Short mmCIF file of C-alpha atoms and ligand atoms in Angstrom, two decimals:
data_model
loop_
_atom_site.label_atom_id
_atom_site.label_comp_id
_atom_site.label_asym_id
_atom_site.label_seq_id
_atom_site.Cartn_x
_atom_site.Cartn_y
_atom_site.Cartn_z
CA MET A 24 111.11 40.41 -12.61
CA ASP A 25 108.06 42.54 -13.04
CA PHE A 26 106.89 46.27 -12.60
CA PHE A 27 105.03 46.05 -9.49
CA ASN A 28 106.82 47.12 -6.54
CA TYR A 29 106.68 48.92 -3.15
CA LYS A 30 107.56 52.68 -2.90
CA GLU A 31 107.65 53.61 0.54
CA ASN A 32 105.33 50.80 1.89
CA GLU A 33 102.83 51.59 -1.18
CA LEU A 34 102.60 49.32 -4.07
CA TYR A 35 102.99 50.65 -7.57
CA ALA A 36 102.10 49.13 -10.85
CA GLU A 37 104.99 50.87 -12.92
CA ASP A 38 104.70 54.72 -11.99
CA MET A 39 101.27 54.36 -10.58
CA SER A 40 100.18 53.77 -7.32
CA VAL A 41 97.66 50.83 -6.91
CA ALA A 42 95.49 52.64 -4.28
CA LYS A 43 94.70 55.25 -6.45
CA LEU A 44 94.03 53.01 -9.11
CA ALA A 45 91.93 51.10 -6.92
CA GLU A 46 89.85 54.43 -6.04
CA GLU A 47 89.50 55.75 -9.67
CA PHE A 48 88.40 52.51 -11.21
CA GLY A 49 87.01 50.48 -8.19
CA THR A 50 87.60 46.79 -6.98
CA PRO A 51 87.87 44.07 -7.97
CA LEU A 52 90.26 45.18 -10.49
CA TYR A 53 92.80 43.38 -12.96
CA ILE A 54 95.86 45.83 -13.10
CA TYR A 55 98.80 44.81 -15.99
CA SER A 56 102.03 46.28 -16.73
CA LYS A 57 103.08 46.92 -20.24
CA ALA A 58 106.75 47.30 -19.44
CA THR A 59 106.56 43.64 -17.72
CA LEU A 60 104.64 42.17 -21.13
CA GLU A 61 107.33 43.84 -23.21
CA ARG A 62 110.44 42.32 -21.25
CA HIS A 63 108.88 38.88 -21.30
CA MET A 64 108.27 39.04 -24.84
CA LYS A 65 111.95 40.24 -25.59
CA ALA A 66 113.29 37.18 -23.43
CA PHE A 67 111.54 34.96 -25.73
CA PHE A 68 112.92 36.52 -28.74
CA ASP A 69 116.31 36.67 -27.29
CA ALA A 70 116.41 33.09 -26.52
CA LEU A 71 115.24 32.13 -30.19
CA SER A 72 117.64 34.71 -32.15
CA GLY A 73 120.04 32.63 -34.37
CA HIS A 74 117.38 30.23 -35.14
CA GLU A 75 114.42 30.72 -37.30
CA HIS A 76 111.40 30.82 -35.21
CA LEU A 77 107.92 31.78 -34.58
CA ILE A 78 106.57 32.66 -31.05
CA CYS A 79 102.70 31.65 -30.98
CA TYR A 80 101.46 33.20 -27.68
CA ALA A 81 98.74 30.87 -26.37
CA VAL A 82 95.78 33.26 -26.25
CA LYS A 83 93.82 31.44 -23.82
CA ALA A 84 96.17 32.52 -20.97
CA ASN A 85 95.08 36.13 -21.43
CA SER A 86 92.90 37.09 -24.21
CA ASN A 87 92.15 40.69 -23.81
CA LEU A 88 92.15 42.47 -27.29
CA ALA A 89 94.46 45.00 -26.02
CA ILE A 90 97.08 42.38 -24.76
CA LEU A 91 96.76 40.49 -28.06
CA ASN A 92 97.44 43.78 -30.20
CA LEU A 93 100.55 44.56 -28.05
CA MET A 94 101.82 41.03 -28.74
CA ALA A 95 100.81 41.56 -32.37
CA LYS A 96 103.02 44.55 -32.66
CA MET A 97 106.05 43.08 -30.93
CA GLY A 98 105.90 40.42 -33.74
CA SER A 99 104.13 37.49 -31.91
CA GLY A 100 101.99 34.70 -33.54
CA PHE A 101 99.19 33.13 -31.77
CA ASP A 102 98.35 29.78 -30.52
CA VAL A 103 94.53 29.48 -30.56
CA VAL A 104 92.34 26.56 -29.28
CA SER A 105 88.71 28.00 -30.62
CA GLU A 106 86.98 30.12 -33.66
CA GLY A 107 86.47 32.48 -30.71
CA GLU A 108 89.89 33.05 -30.04
CA LEU A 109 91.04 33.29 -33.99
CA ARG A 110 88.55 35.83 -34.30
CA ARG A 111 89.80 37.88 -31.36
CA VAL A 112 93.43 37.77 -32.70
CA ILE A 113 91.88 39.15 -35.96
CA ALA A 114 89.95 41.72 -34.23
CA ALA A 115 92.95 42.75 -32.36
CA GLY A 116 95.01 43.35 -35.55
CA GLY A 117 96.94 39.81 -35.31
CA ASP A 118 98.14 38.30 -38.44
CA PRO A 119 96.04 34.96 -39.31
CA LYS A 120 99.10 33.88 -41.48
CA LYS A 121 100.79 33.62 -37.76
CA VAL A 122 98.44 31.51 -35.78
CA ILE A 123 98.23 27.87 -35.25
CA PHE A 124 95.10 26.30 -34.11
CA SER A 125 95.30 23.40 -31.43
CA GLY A 126 92.72 21.64 -29.30
CA VAL A 127 91.00 18.39 -29.33
CA GLY A 128 87.54 19.36 -30.13
CA LYS A 129 87.60 21.43 -33.53
CA THR A 130 84.45 21.77 -34.96
CA ARG A 131 83.93 21.62 -38.84
CA SER A 132 82.92 25.20 -38.78
CA GLU A 133 85.79 26.17 -36.77
CA ILE A 134 88.07 24.31 -39.33
CA ALA A 135 86.84 25.72 -42.01
CA PHE A 136 86.74 29.37 -40.92
CA ALA A 137 90.37 28.55 -39.93
CA LEU A 138 91.02 27.33 -43.41
CA GLU A 139 89.34 30.56 -45.17
CA GLN A 140 91.59 32.85 -43.08
CA ASP A 141 94.61 30.93 -44.63
CA ILE A 142 96.24 30.31 -40.98
CA LEU A 143 99.61 28.83 -40.57
CA CYS A 144 98.88 25.25 -39.13
CA LEU A 145 96.42 23.36 -37.73
CA ASN A 146 97.57 20.91 -35.12
CA ILE A 147 95.79 17.89 -35.34
CA GLU A 148 95.11 15.87 -31.99
CA SER A 149 93.47 12.48 -33.11
CA GLU A 150 93.28 10.36 -36.11
CA SER A 151 89.55 11.16 -37.00
CA GLU A 152 90.46 14.68 -37.02
CA VAL A 153 92.64 13.92 -39.88
CA ASP A 154 89.84 13.01 -41.93
CA VAL A 155 87.51 16.05 -40.95
CA ILE A 156 90.18 18.56 -41.92
CA SER A 157 90.76 16.72 -44.92
CA GLU A 158 87.09 16.44 -45.97
CA VAL A 159 86.57 19.97 -45.09
CA ALA A 160 89.66 21.33 -47.14
CA GLY A 161 88.80 19.34 -50.14
CA SER A 162 85.13 21.20 -49.93
CA LEU A 163 86.72 24.37 -49.59
CA GLY A 164 89.35 23.55 -52.67
CA LYS A 165 92.04 24.12 -50.23
CA VAL A 166 95.17 22.46 -48.88
CA ALA A 167 95.35 22.54 -44.99
CA LYS A 168 98.76 23.00 -43.66
CA VAL A 169 98.99 20.54 -40.57
CA ALA A 170 101.08 19.08 -37.73
CA LEU A 171 100.52 16.61 -35.40
CA ARG A 172 100.41 17.00 -31.88
CA VAL A 173 102.20 14.07 -30.72
CA ASN A 174 101.62 12.84 -27.21
CA PRO A 175 105.37 11.82 -26.06
CA ASN A 176 104.30 10.14 -22.90
CA VAL A 177 106.58 12.58 -20.99
CA ASP A 178 105.80 13.52 -17.45
CA ALA A 179 105.90 17.10 -17.39
CA LYS A 180 106.23 16.93 -13.59
CA THR A 181 103.34 19.47 -12.88
CA HIS A 182 99.89 19.48 -11.11
CA PRO A 183 97.68 16.56 -12.77
CA SER A 184 95.31 19.06 -13.85
CA ILE A 185 97.69 20.93 -16.33
CA SER A 186 99.82 17.90 -17.05
CA THR A 187 99.18 16.95 -21.13
CA GLY A 188 101.64 14.89 -22.36
CA LEU A 189 100.95 11.75 -20.71
CA LYS A 190 99.35 8.73 -22.77
CA ASN A 191 96.28 9.00 -20.31
CA ASN A 192 95.62 12.59 -21.04
CA LYS A 193 93.27 13.12 -23.89
CA PHE A 194 95.60 15.51 -25.54
CA GLY A 195 97.56 14.47 -28.78
CA ILE A 196 98.39 11.39 -30.77
CA ALA A 197 100.00 8.26 -29.31
CA PHE A 198 103.67 8.71 -30.10
CA ASP A 199 103.59 5.01 -31.48
CA ARG A 200 100.76 5.83 -34.02
CA ALA A 201 102.60 9.26 -35.14
CA PHE A 202 104.48 7.85 -37.87
CA GLU A 203 101.74 5.88 -39.72
CA VAL A 204 99.41 9.01 -39.28
CA TYR A 205 102.02 11.23 -41.03
CA LYS A 206 102.32 8.57 -43.90
CA LYS A 207 98.60 8.88 -44.32
CA ILE A 208 98.46 12.77 -44.27
CA ALA A 209 101.27 12.85 -46.39
CA SER A 210 99.40 10.98 -49.44
CA ASP A 211 96.13 12.93 -49.01
CA LYS A 212 95.93 15.70 -51.53
CA ASN A 213 93.79 17.93 -49.51
CA LEU A 214 96.61 17.93 -46.62
CA LYS A 215 100.38 19.11 -46.44
CA VAL A 216 102.43 18.09 -43.92
CA SER A 217 103.92 21.09 -41.98
CA GLY A 218 105.82 20.16 -38.39
CA ILE A 219 105.74 18.25 -35.31
CA ASP A 220 103.85 19.41 -32.32
CA CYS A 221 103.89 18.77 -28.82
CA HIS A 222 102.67 20.54 -25.81
CA ILE A 223 103.38 18.49 -22.65
CA GLY A 224 101.84 20.48 -19.63
CA SER A 225 101.74 23.96 -18.08
CA GLN A 226 103.95 25.35 -15.03
CA MET A 227 106.92 23.23 -15.68
CA THR A 228 109.70 24.47 -13.37
CA SER A 229 112.29 22.46 -14.86
CA GLY A 230 113.84 22.11 -18.72
CA ALA A 231 114.48 18.38 -18.36
CA PRO A 232 110.76 17.28 -19.41
CA ILE A 233 110.73 19.38 -22.67
CA LEU A 234 114.35 18.01 -23.43
CA GLU A 235 113.07 14.51 -23.19
CA ALA A 236 110.15 15.17 -25.17
CA THR A 237 112.37 17.17 -27.93
CA ASP A 238 114.69 13.87 -28.11
CA ARG A 239 111.27 11.83 -28.84
CA ILE A 240 110.42 14.45 -31.42
CA LEU A 241 113.63 14.51 -33.28
CA ASP A 242 113.43 10.68 -33.39
CA LEU A 243 110.39 11.12 -35.06
CA TYR A 244 111.74 13.82 -37.36
CA ASN A 245 114.44 11.68 -38.60
CA ARG A 246 112.09 8.69 -39.25
CA LEU A 247 109.95 11.10 -40.92
CA THR A 248 112.67 12.65 -43.15
CA ASP A 249 114.03 9.36 -44.10
CA GLU A 250 110.74 8.42 -45.28
CA GLY A 251 110.83 11.25 -47.48
CA ILE A 252 107.94 13.47 -45.54
CA CYS A 253 109.56 16.95 -45.18
CA ILE A 254 108.85 18.73 -42.00
CA ASP A 255 109.52 22.50 -41.79
CA HIS A 256 108.79 23.27 -38.09
CA ILE A 257 109.05 21.73 -34.83
CA ASP A 258 106.73 23.36 -32.15
CA ILE A 259 107.55 22.59 -28.29
CA GLY A 260 104.53 24.02 -27.10
CA GLY A 261 104.30 26.21 -24.14
CA GLY A 262 104.18 25.50 -20.44
CA LEU A 263 107.22 27.31 -19.05
CA GLY A 264 106.29 28.00 -15.58
CA VAL A 265 106.67 30.99 -13.44
CA THR A 266 107.29 31.70 -9.67
CA TYR A 267 104.07 32.11 -7.87
CA SER A 268 106.10 31.29 -4.20
CA ASP A 269 109.51 29.60 -4.26
CA GLU A 270 109.53 28.00 -7.71
CA THR A 271 112.40 28.66 -9.60
CA PRO A 272 111.59 27.85 -13.29
CA PRO A 273 114.35 28.36 -15.67
CA SER A 274 114.68 31.53 -17.64
CA PRO A 275 113.07 31.67 -21.05
CA TYR A 276 116.80 31.77 -22.37
CA GLU A 277 117.92 28.82 -20.32
CA TYR A 278 114.66 26.96 -21.54
CA ILE A 279 114.83 27.65 -24.83
CA SER A 280 118.48 27.58 -25.76
CA ALA A 281 118.83 24.13 -24.45
CA VAL A 282 116.11 23.07 -27.11
CA THR A 283 117.78 25.13 -29.85
CA ALA A 284 120.86 23.44 -29.19
CA LYS A 285 119.23 19.95 -29.80
CA LEU A 286 117.71 20.95 -32.95
CA ALA A 287 120.76 23.07 -34.39
CA HIS A 288 121.67 20.67 -36.89
CA THR A 289 118.18 20.39 -38.38
CA ASN A 290 117.15 23.22 -40.73
CA VAL A 291 113.52 23.34 -39.33
CA ALA A 292 112.01 26.54 -37.68
CA ILE A 293 111.34 26.21 -34.10
CA TYR A 294 107.61 27.21 -32.83
CA VAL A 295 107.19 28.06 -29.35
CA GLU A 296 103.49 28.52 -27.78
CA PRO A 297 104.33 30.48 -24.42
CA GLY A 298 100.95 31.57 -22.49
CA ARG A 299 101.52 31.80 -18.91
CA ALA A 300 105.27 32.79 -18.65
CA MET A 301 104.51 35.82 -21.01
CA VAL A 302 101.48 37.11 -19.05
CA ALA A 303 101.21 35.75 -15.22
CA ASN A 304 103.48 38.15 -13.86
CA ALA A 305 102.63 40.90 -15.64
CA GLY A 306 99.27 41.30 -13.87
CA ILE A 307 97.68 41.43 -10.51
CA LEU A 308 94.12 41.36 -8.88
CA VAL A 309 93.46 44.13 -6.47
CA THR A 310 90.45 43.58 -4.19
CA GLN A 311 89.31 45.36 -1.29
CA VAL A 312 88.74 43.72 2.13
CA LEU A 313 85.06 43.85 3.10
CA TYR A 314 84.94 42.30 6.54
CA LYS A 315 87.31 40.56 8.86
CA LYS A 316 85.65 37.53 10.69
CA PHE A 317 87.23 35.79 13.86
CA THR A 318 86.04 32.52 14.64
CA GLU A 319 86.98 29.75 17.03
CA ASN A 320 89.85 28.11 14.62
CA LYS A 321 89.96 30.45 11.48
CA ASN A 322 90.19 34.40 10.81
CA PHE A 323 88.61 35.23 7.57
CA ALA A 324 89.41 38.23 5.43
CA ILE A 325 86.22 38.52 3.34
CA VAL A 326 87.24 40.22 0.19
CA ASP A 327 85.38 41.56 -2.81
CA ALA A 328 86.85 39.49 -5.53
CA GLY A 329 85.64 36.07 -5.78
CA MET A 330 86.43 32.48 -7.43
CA ASN A 331 84.17 33.52 -10.39
CA ASP A 332 87.05 36.39 -10.85
CA LEU A 333 90.04 34.45 -10.39
CA ILE A 334 89.35 30.66 -10.11
CA ARG A 335 93.07 29.14 -9.91
CA PRO A 336 93.01 28.82 -6.23
CA ALA A 337 89.74 27.20 -6.05
CA LEU A 338 90.16 25.00 -9.30
CA TYR A 339 93.95 23.70 -8.79
CA ASN A 340 94.19 24.65 -5.29
CA SER A 341 97.16 27.10 -6.76
CA TRP A 342 99.07 29.21 -4.27
CA MET A 343 99.18 32.59 -5.51
CA ASN A 344 100.79 35.25 -3.31
CA ILE A 345 98.74 37.82 -1.64
CA ILE A 346 100.20 41.09 -0.46
CA GLU A 347 99.05 44.31 1.13
CA VAL A 348 98.71 47.12 -1.21
CA HIS A 349 99.88 49.43 1.75
CA LYS A 350 102.40 47.37 3.52
CA ARG A 351 102.31 47.52 7.28
CA ARG A 352 103.60 44.76 9.97
CA ASP A 353 102.01 46.41 13.10
CA ASP A 354 98.84 43.79 13.43
CA VAL A 355 99.97 40.55 11.55
CA LYS A 356 97.15 37.81 11.74
CA THR A 357 97.02 34.34 9.95
CA TYR A 358 93.85 34.64 7.64
CA ASP A 359 92.04 32.88 5.16
CA VAL A 360 91.33 35.40 2.00
CA VAL A 361 87.98 34.64 0.86
CA GLY A 362 85.30 35.64 -1.44
CA PRO A 363 81.83 36.43 -1.51
CA VAL A 364 80.77 33.59 -3.58
CA CYS A 365 78.41 31.02 -1.91
CA GLU A 366 81.05 27.99 -2.37
CA SER A 367 82.88 26.83 0.50
CA ASP A 368 85.96 26.41 -2.16
CA ASP A 369 85.39 30.30 -2.89
CA PHE A 370 89.24 31.26 -1.26
CA LEU A 371 91.94 33.13 -2.79
CA GLY A 372 94.66 31.83 -0.32
CA HIS A 373 94.51 29.88 2.98
CA ASP A 374 96.75 30.86 6.14
CA ARG A 375 98.23 34.22 4.86
CA LYS A 376 100.04 36.20 7.28
CA LEU A 377 98.74 39.70 6.49
CA CYS A 378 97.94 43.21 8.45
CA ILE A 379 95.00 44.39 7.03
CA GLU A 380 91.89 46.47 8.17
CA GLU A 381 88.60 46.41 6.70
CA GLY A 382 88.15 48.77 3.67
CA GLU A 383 92.00 48.13 2.68
CA LEU A 384 93.39 46.48 -0.24
CA LEU A 385 95.06 43.44 -1.19
CA ALA A 386 96.79 42.30 -4.44
CA VAL A 387 96.98 39.00 -6.04
CA ARG A 388 100.14 38.62 -7.77
CA GLY A 389 100.70 36.44 -10.89
CA ALA A 390 97.11 36.84 -11.71
CA GLY A 391 97.96 37.97 -15.45
CA ALA A 392 97.48 34.43 -16.99
CA TYR A 393 94.45 32.46 -16.54
CA GLY A 394 92.77 35.20 -14.32
CA ALA A 395 90.30 37.14 -16.38
CA SER A 396 90.37 34.81 -19.42
CA MET A 397 88.96 31.94 -17.23
CA SER A 398 86.41 34.49 -15.34
CA SER A 399 82.61 34.01 -15.00
CA ASN A 400 79.50 35.38 -14.12
CA TYR A 401 78.84 32.87 -11.44
CA ASN A 402 76.33 34.31 -8.61
CA SER A 403 75.39 37.14 -11.18
CA ARG A 404 78.60 38.73 -10.50
CA PRO A 405 79.69 41.17 -13.57
CA LEU A 406 83.17 40.60 -15.23
CA ILE A 407 85.38 42.89 -13.71
CA LYS A 408 87.33 46.11 -15.15
CA GLU A 409 90.93 45.53 -16.37
CA VAL A 410 93.55 48.46 -16.79
CA LEU A 411 96.92 48.46 -18.48
CA ILE A 412 99.63 50.47 -17.28
CA ALA A 413 102.12 52.01 -19.34
CA GLY A 414 104.67 54.36 -17.36
CA ASP A 415 102.44 57.03 -15.57
CA LYS A 416 99.48 56.30 -17.94
CA ALA A 417 96.53 53.71 -16.96
CA HIS A 418 94.42 52.58 -19.91
CA VAL A 419 91.08 50.86 -19.52
CA ILE A 420 91.19 47.58 -21.50
CA ARG A 421 87.99 46.19 -20.58
CA GLU A 422 85.09 48.24 -19.06
CA ARG A 423 83.10 46.31 -16.26
CA GLN A 424 80.42 44.62 -17.58
CA SER A 425 76.89 45.89 -16.93
CA ILE A 426 74.32 43.89 -14.97
CA GLU A 427 72.10 44.19 -17.87
CA GLN A 428 74.96 42.77 -20.04
CA MET A 429 74.94 39.73 -18.07
CA TRP A 430 71.34 38.50 -18.92
CA MET A 431 71.05 40.31 -22.40
CA ASN A 432 70.78 36.93 -24.36
CA GLU A 433 68.34 35.50 -22.10
CA LYS A 434 64.62 35.19 -22.42
CA MET A 435 61.52 34.62 -20.45
CA ILE A 436 58.93 32.34 -22.15
C1 PLP B 28 97.67 26.19 -22.80
C2 PLP B 28 98.36 25.89 -24.13
C3 PLP B 28 99.33 26.48 -23.98
C4 PLP B 28 100.16 27.55 -23.16
O1 PLP B 28 100.53 26.99 -21.86
P1 PLP B 28 101.48 27.58 -21.00
O2 PLP B 28 101.42 26.71 -19.54
O3 PLP B 28 100.07 28.79 -20.47
O4 PLP B 28 102.68 28.32 -21.50
C5 PLP B 28 100.37 26.09 -25.54
N1 PLP B 28 99.85 25.41 -26.27
C6 PLP B 28 98.84 24.30 -26.04
C7 PLP B 28 98.09 23.71 -27.12
C8 PLP B 28 97.90 24.89 -24.90
O5 PLP B 28 96.76 24.31 -24.83
#
């Protein structure tokens, strides 16, 4: 459920007309709903109440400072994958002591920065990284709290590009190696074993894969405990899917309570790293139809938002719902909704039944996750404006980038 609904055929974001917002702020425009974000966060908290836990919002899904600040105020921790993301969390008022650091390619300087900030846990993704973290921690006189991101070889049954828990994926440490690596960590004075982590994929629409992964992790947990290696948390990663079209993912409550039931007999804390499920349906991308073009086989609606603003359709062939901001049904045609970028893959949707005139507005739903955070300047198009709606108030949370800002750091010889 979200707070983007029609009132008398006009799309609203909470209590504000999307058409009026587009008029005031220009297009393309990202619009987020604060009430939707709060609702999703509450759903996760409710699901985890009764069990010691930490929610670590996956910053990469949407890393705007205002969004991170809201999450922090609601009590969330954060999952970061770069120093830049960690610095964003700090700039947004997040607590580094509630931050976990994932990612296969952490540099020495990123590790040092994270240790200086006393973050909660580094999730190690390779055996070589164990040595590097130990060395950096030793040189700083720190003890690094770590978890291994194990790769349980479980099929998340999602798009191959966003599947991460199979043994041919670059992520995590092979399940068969994990026990040995934990023993090595336990004997290293610069490292402290904290947890076991996994993240098997994104946009999962069933709870079965994470339950299978949890069983694997429990086996490992039991072996480690028998060995006298103390685990204080189990991190089940993110990956809960959302509804873009007709998917029916479990609710956060269903998804998480099945896991907490499995872990109830342990006394470890449960960490979760939701990204998409937290923010996807809390955002829309509003775009104006510049031209309609009718060709022999195709009708095109050429819009002012392109793959640089929202790359999911072009990158993963994702289906995202595109709706009219002013809903009519008098002249429905089938369109390919395409952007202005000079690439044939620059599209937002294929074969969409829409009733739309030049100059009118479309909204792409589910654009709150992996939308703005994946945008780029390709074709020298400035990053677009983002507004956050709270009831009948609109807050600009990112100004449109200026043309000069795009080449600010470039130099002619
Ligand atoms: C991307 C990512 C997440 C979030 O995934 P979602 O599918 O957006 O919930 C969580 N943990 C790690 C390590 C990630 O890389």
